[in-house]
Coordinates of C-alpha atoms and ligand atoms in Angstrom, one line a residue:
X148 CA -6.6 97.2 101.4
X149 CA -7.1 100.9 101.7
X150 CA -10.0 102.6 99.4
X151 CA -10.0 103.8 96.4
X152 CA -9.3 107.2 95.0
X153 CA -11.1 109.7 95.0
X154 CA -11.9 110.9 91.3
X155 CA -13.0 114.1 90.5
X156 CA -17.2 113.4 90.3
X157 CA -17.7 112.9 86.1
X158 CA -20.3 115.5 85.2
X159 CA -23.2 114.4 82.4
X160 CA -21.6 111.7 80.4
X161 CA -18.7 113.8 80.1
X162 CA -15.7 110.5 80.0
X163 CA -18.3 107.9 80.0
X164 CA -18.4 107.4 76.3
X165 CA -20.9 105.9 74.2
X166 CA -22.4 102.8 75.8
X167 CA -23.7 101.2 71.9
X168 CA -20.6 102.9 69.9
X169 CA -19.9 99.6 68.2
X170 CA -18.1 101.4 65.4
X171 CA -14.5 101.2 66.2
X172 CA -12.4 99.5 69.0
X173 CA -8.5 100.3 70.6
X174 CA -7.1 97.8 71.9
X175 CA -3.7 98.9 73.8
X176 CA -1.1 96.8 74.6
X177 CA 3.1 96.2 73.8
X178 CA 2.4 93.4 71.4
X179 CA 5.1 94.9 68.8
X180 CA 7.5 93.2 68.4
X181 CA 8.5 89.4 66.9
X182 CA 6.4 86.5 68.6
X183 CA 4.4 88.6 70.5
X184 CA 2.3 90.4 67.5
X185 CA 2.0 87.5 65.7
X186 CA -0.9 86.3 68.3
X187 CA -2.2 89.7 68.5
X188 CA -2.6 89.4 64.8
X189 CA -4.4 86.4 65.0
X190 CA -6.7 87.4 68.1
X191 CA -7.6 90.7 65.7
X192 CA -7.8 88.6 62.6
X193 CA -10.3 86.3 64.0
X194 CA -12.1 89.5 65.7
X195 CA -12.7 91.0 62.7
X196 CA -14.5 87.9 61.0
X197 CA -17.1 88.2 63.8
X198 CA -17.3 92.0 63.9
X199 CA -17.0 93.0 60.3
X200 CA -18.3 96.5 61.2
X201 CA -16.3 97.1 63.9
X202 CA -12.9 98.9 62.9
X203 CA -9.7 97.7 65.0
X204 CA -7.1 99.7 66.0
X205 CA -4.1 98.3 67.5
X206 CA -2.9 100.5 69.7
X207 CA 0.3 98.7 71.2
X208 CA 3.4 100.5 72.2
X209 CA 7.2 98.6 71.6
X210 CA 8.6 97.9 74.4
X211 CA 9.1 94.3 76.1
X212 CA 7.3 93.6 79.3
X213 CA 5.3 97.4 78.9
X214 CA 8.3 99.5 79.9
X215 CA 7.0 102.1 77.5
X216 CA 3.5 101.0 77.1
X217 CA 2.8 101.1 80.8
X218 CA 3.7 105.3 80.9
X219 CA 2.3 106.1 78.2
X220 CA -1.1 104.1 79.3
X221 CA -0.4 106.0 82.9
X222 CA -0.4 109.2 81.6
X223 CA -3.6 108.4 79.1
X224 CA -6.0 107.6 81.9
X225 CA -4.9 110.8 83.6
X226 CA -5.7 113.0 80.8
X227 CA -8.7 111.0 80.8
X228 CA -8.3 110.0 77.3
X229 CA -8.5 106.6 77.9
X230 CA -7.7 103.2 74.7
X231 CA -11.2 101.5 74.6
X232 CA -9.7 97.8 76.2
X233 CA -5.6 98.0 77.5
X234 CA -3.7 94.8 78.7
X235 CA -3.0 94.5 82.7
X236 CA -1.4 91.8 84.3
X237 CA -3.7 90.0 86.8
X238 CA -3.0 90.7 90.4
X239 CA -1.3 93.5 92.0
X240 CA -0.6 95.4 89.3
X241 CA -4.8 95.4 87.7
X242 CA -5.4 96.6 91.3
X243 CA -3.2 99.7 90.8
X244 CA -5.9 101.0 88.4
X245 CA -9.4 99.1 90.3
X246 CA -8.1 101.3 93.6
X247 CA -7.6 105.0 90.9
X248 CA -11.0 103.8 89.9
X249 CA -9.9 103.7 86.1
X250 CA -11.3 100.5 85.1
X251 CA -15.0 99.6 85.2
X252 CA -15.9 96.0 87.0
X253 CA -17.3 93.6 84.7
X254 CA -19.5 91.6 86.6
X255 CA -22.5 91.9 84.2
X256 CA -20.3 90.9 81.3
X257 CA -19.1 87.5 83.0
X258 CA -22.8 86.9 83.7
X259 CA -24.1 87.5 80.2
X260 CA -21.3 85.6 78.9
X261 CA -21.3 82.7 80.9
X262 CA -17.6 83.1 82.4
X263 CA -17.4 82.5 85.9
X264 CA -17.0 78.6 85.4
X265 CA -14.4 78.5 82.8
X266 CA -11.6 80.5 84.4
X267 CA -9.7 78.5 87.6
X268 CA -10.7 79.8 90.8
X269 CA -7.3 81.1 91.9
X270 CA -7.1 83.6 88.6
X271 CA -10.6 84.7 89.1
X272 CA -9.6 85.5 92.6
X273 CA -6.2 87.9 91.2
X274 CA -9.2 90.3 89.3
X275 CA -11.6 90.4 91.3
X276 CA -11.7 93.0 94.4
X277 CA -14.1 93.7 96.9
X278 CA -16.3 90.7 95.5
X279 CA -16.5 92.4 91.9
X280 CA -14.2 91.6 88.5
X281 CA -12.0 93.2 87.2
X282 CA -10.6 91.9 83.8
X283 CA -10.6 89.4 81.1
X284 CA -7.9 86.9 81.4
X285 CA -6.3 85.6 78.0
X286 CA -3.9 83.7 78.9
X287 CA -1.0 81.9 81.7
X288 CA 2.9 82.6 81.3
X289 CA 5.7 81.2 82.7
X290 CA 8.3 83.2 83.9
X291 CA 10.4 80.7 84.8
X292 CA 12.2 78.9 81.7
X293 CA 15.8 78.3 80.9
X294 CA 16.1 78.1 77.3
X295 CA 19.5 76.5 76.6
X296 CA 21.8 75.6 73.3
X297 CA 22.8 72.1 73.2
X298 CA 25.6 72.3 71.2
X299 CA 27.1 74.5 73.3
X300 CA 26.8 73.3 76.4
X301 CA 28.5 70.4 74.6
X302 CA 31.1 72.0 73.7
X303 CA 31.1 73.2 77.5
X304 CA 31.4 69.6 78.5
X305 CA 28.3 70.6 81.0
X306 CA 26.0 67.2 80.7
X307 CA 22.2 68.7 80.9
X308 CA 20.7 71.6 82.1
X309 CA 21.4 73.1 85.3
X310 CA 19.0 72.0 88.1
X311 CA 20.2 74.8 90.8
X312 CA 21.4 77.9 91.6
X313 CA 24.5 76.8 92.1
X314 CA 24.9 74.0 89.3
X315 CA 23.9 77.1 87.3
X316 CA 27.1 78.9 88.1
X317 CA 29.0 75.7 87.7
X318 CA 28.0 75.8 84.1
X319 CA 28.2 79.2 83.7
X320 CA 31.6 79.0 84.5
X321 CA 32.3 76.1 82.2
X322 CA 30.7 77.8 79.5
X323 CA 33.1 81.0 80.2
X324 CA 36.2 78.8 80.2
X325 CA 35.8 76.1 77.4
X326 CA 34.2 78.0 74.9
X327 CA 33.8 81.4 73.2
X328 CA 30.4 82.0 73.3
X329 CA 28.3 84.1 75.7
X330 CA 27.6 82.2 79.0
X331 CA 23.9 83.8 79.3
X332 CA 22.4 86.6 77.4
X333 CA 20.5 89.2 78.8
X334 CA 19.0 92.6 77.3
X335 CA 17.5 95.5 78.5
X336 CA 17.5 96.6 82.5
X337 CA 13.9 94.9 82.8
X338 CA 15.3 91.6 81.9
X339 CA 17.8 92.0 84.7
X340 CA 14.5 92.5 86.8
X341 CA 13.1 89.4 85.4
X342 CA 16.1 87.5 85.9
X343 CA 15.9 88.6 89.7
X344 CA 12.5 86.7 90.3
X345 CA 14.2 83.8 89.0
X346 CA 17.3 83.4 91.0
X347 CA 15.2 84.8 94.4
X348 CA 13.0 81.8 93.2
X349 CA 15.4 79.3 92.8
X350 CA 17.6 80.1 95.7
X351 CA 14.8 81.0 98.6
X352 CA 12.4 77.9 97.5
X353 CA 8.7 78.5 96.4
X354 CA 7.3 79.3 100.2
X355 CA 9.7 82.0 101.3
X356 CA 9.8 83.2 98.2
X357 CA 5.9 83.7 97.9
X358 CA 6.5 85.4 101.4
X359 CA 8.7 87.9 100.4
X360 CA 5.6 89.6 98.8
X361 CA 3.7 89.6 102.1
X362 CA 2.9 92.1 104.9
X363 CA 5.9 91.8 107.3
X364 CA 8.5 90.3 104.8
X365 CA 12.3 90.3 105.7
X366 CA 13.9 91.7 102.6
X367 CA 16.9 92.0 104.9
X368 CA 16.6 88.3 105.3
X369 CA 20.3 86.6 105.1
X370 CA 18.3 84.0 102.4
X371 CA 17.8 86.9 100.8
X372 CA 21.7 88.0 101.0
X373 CA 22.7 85.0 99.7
X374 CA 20.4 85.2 96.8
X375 CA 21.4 88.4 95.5
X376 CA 24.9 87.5 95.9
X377 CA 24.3 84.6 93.7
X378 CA 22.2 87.1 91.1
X379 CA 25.7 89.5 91.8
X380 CA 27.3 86.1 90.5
X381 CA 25.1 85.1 87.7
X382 CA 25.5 88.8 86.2
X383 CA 29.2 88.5 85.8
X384 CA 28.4 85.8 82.9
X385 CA 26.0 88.2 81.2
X386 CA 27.1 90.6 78.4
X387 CA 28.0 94.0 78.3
X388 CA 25.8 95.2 75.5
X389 CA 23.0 93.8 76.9
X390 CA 20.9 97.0 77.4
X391 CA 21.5 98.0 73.7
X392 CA 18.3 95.0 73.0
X393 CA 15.1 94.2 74.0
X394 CA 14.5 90.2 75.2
X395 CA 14.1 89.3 71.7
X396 CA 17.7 90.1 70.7
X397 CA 18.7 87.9 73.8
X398 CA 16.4 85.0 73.3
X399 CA 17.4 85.0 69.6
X400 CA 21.3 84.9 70.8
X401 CA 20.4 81.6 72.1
X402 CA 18.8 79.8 69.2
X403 CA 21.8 81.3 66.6
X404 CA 24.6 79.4 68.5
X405 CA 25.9 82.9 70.3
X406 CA 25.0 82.1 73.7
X407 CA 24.4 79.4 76.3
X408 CA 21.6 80.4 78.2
X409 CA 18.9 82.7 78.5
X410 CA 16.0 83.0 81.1
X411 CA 12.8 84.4 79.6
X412 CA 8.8 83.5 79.7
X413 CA 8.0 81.6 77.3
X414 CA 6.9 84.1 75.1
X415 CA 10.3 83.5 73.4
X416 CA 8.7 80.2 72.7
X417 CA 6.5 81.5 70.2
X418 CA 9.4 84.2 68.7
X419 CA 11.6 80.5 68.8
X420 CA 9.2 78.5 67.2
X421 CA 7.3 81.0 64.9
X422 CA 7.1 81.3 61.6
X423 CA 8.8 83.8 58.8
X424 CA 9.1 87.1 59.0
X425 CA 8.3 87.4 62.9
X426 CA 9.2 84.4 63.8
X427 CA 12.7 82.3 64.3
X428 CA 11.2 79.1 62.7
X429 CA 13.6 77.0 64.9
X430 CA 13.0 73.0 66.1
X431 CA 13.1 72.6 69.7
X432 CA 15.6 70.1 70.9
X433 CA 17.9 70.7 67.6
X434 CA 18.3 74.5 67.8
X435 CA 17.7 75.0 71.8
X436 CA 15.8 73.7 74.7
X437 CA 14.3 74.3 77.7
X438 CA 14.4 73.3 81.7
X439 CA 12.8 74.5 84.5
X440 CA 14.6 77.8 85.5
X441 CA 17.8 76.5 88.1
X442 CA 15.9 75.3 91.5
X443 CA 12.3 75.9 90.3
X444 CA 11.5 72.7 89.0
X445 CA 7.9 72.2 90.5
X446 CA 6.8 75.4 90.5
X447 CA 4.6 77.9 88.1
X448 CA 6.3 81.5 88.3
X449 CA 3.4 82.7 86.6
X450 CA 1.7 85.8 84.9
X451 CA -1.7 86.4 83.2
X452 CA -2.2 88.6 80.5
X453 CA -5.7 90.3 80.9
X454 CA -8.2 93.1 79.0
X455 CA -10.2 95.4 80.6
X456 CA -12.8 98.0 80.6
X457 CA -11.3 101.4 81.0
X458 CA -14.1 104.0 83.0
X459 CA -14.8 105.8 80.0
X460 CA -13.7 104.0 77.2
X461 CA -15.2 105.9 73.8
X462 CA -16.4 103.1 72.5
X463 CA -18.0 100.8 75.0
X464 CA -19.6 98.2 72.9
X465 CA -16.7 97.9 70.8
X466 CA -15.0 97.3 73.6
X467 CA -17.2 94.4 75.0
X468 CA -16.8 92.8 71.7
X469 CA -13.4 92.7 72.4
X470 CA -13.3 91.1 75.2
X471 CA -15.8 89.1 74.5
X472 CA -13.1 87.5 71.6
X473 CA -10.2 87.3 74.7
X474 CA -12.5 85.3 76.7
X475 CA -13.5 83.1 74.1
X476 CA -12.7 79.4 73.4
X477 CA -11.8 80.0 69.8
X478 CA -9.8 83.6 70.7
X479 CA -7.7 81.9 73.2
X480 CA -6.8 78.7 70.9
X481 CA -5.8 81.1 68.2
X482 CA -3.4 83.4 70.0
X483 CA -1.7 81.1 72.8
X484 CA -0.4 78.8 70.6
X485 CA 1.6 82.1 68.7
X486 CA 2.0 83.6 72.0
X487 CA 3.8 80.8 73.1
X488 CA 1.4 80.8 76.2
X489 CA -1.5 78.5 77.6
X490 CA -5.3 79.5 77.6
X491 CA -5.8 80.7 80.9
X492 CA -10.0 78.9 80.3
X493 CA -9.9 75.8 81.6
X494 CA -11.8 74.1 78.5
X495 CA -9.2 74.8 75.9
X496 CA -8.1 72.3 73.0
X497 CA -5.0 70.4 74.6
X498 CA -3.9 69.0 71.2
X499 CA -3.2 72.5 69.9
X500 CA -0.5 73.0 72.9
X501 CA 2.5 70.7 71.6
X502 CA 6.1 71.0 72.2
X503 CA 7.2 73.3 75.1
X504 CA 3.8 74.1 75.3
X505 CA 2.5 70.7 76.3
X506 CA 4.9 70.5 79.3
X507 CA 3.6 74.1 80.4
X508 CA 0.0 72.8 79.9
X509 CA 0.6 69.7 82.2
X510 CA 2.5 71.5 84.7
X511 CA -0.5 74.1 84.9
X512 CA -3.0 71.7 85.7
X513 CA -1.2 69.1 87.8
X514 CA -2.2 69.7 91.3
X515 CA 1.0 69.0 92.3
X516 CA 2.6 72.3 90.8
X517 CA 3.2 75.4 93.6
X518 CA 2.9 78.3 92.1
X519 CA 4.5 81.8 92.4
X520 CA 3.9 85.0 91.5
X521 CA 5.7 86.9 88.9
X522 CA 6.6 90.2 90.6
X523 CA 7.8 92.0 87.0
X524 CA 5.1 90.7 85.5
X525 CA 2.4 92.3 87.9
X526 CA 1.2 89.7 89.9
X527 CA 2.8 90.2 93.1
X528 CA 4.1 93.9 93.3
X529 CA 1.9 96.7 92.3
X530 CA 3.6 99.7 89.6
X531 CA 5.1 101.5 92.5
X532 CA 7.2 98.7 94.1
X533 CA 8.0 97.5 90.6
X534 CA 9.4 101.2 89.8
X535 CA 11.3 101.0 93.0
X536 CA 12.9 97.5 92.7
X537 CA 13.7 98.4 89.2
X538 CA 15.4 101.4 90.2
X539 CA 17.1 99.5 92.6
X540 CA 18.2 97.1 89.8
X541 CA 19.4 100.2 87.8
X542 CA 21.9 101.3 90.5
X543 CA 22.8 97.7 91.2
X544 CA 23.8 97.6 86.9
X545 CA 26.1 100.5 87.5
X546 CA 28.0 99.9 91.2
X547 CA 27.5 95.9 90.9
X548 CA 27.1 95.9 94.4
X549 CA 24.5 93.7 96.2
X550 CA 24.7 94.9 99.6
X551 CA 23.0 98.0 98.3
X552 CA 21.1 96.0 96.0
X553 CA 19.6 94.4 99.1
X554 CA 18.8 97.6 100.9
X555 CA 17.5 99.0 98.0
X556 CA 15.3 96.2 98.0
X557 CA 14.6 96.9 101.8
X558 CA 13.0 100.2 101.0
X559 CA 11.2 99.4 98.3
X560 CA 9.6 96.7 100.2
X561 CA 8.9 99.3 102.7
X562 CA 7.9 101.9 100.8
X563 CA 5.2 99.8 99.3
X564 CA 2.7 99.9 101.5
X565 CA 2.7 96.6 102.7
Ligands
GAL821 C1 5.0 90.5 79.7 C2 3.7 90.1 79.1 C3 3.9 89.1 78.0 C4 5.0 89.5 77.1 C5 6.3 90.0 77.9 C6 7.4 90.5 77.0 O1 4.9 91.4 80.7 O2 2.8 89.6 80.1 O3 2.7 88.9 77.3 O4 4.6 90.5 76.3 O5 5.9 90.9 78.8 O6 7.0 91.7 76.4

């Protein structure tokens, strides 16, 4: 990995802020909408109790996945104006701003706090860089979930949920034929980009799939050909007006009998499962359910949502407190289980993950489970090669042609450094 940055030198305290300003905190993220503020809430809620004095501003910008968020975030830090905590995927994506030399490491703060032992090993190793850490883990996502409604795959006549690529088809077909409802929903470009990891999961198997992200990977691959003729496939069951709405107006399809399928993280777990006015207050196994997204049973496409320290940040202390409540035991039982996500400590309380949630909980911690990296979700690509696949994806919306798709993807691959 090449160095960092250079930074202009930062005269006299000039961006550093005030170490002990414990008066105020803001927290960015894109926490807005249904589901995913409803954890946030509860995070701040609980916060609050345990900093009465500290005032918390929620700075969070609509927009699932951070497709807003993330520019407007970008742009902050280079006007050097920087939120007192923001969210960053672990993995590639928290080393975009470690390497711009935007985010302070928080070594001291894992030793004062105790931390080092109750993260896993292999998530500690995603923020940390050149032997120091980066950022304060909240939680572990799946990527990888097809969320399904019985009644019409029923009507479908397709017997249970789709266990590959090609089964998946099968039954989108079926859906497309027998019934009148949408085959899979999908919303706006990014989920297109989400849907991407899934099928290049499913189709290229956990190994090859892992490599694609590696230094010498063969985008250009005929695996890879056949996979995004697959995704060219898939698409065709998808609807038109997509684009119009964000993942939540395509989860939500699912659950209110308009659509078969849709594949999401599992935040749409919590929007599912939530309660009024945010959340859906569905039952699973009545009003949907879920599988393992088509060939992928077995493994953990995973994501972490993470807090960190911004170089800086006006109110440092505040800011500590913070993350002090993400890292915590009680924090992380309060907001996973809205989040529809598990804690990403290792010492949480099991009975409070139920439903979905307890098969994601056991398939986190069986040793059994490969896992993946989410490439959308930051863990594998850092925000160039995201932009550049995404773009990719874009032209691939409008022409619908995967050969270019493919060499799109080629170039991005190429032009990311690795
Ligand atoms: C992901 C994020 C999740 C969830 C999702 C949809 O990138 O990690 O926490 O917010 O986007 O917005």
């Amino acid at each position: 990995m090449t160095g960092a940055l250079a930074l202009p030198a930062c005269g006299a305290n000039e961006d550093s802020g005030s170490g002990d300003d414990k008066s105020k905190v803001e927290v960015f993220s894109w926490w807005t909408g249904p589901g995913e503020a409803d954890g946030l809430a509860a995070m701040q809620a609980d916060f609050q109790k345990r900093n009465p004095g500290t005032k918390f501003v929620n700075a969070a910008i609509a927009g699932g996945s951070g497709t807003q968020a993330k520019a407007v975030l970008a742009s902050r830090l280079q006007n050097r104006k920087p939120p007192d905590s923001f969210q960053g995927h672990a993995g590639a994506e928290l080393l975009d701003y470690i390497k711009a030399g935007q985010i302070e490491p928080l070594d001291d703060f894992y030793q004062r706090n105790n931390l080092k032992s109750v993260y896993p090993q292999q998530l500690l190793d995603q923020i940390t860089y050149k032997g120091h850490l980066y950022s304060v883990p909240v939680n572990i996502h799946r990527s990888n979930v097809l969320w399904y409604n019985p009644g019409i795959l029923k009507e479908a006549g397709v017997s249970g949920a789709p266990k590959s690529v090609a089964e998946f088809v099968t039954a989108l077909k079926a859906v497309k034929d027998r019934t009148k409802k949408v085959p899979l929903s999908l919303g706006a470009q990014w989920t297109a980009d989400h849907l991407l990891e899934n099928v290049l999961l499913g189709d290229l198997g956990t190994d090859a799939y892992n490599a694609l992200w590696k230094p010498g990977a063969d985008w250009g691959a005929p695996a890879v050909t056949k996979a995004l003729g697959d995704f060219a496939e898939i698409m065709k069951y998808t609807t038109l007006e997509a684009a119009s709405t964000d993942w939540q107006g395509a989860a939500k399809a699912v659950v209110d009998g308009k659509a078969a399928f849709n594949i999401m993280g599992d935040w749409a777990y919590g929007y599912f499962t939530g309660s009024a006015p945010n959340g859906l207050g569905k039952k699973l196994d009545t009003d949907f359910k879920y599988a393992p997204a088509p060939g992928t049973d077995g493994t953990y496409l995973w994501l972490s949502d993470s807090f960190t320290l911004p170089k800086g940040a006006p109110h440092k202390a505040g800011a500590e407190a913070w993350l002090k409540e993400v890292s915590s035991k009680e924090g992380q039982d309060l907001f996973n289980p809205k989040k529809g996500s598990i804690p990403a400590r290792k010492d949480a309380d099991k009975s409070l993950y139920t439903g979905y949630l307890q098969y994601a909980f056991e398939q986190w911690n069986n040793p059994a489970t490969k896992l993946a990296g989410s490439f959308w979700h930051g863990v594998n690509a850092n925000n160039k090669w995201h932009t550049d696949i995404d773009t990719a994806v874009g032209l691939f919306l409008q022409d619908k042609d995967a050969g270019k798709l493919q060499q799109g993807l080629v170039s991005a691959a190429k032009n990311s450094g690795l």
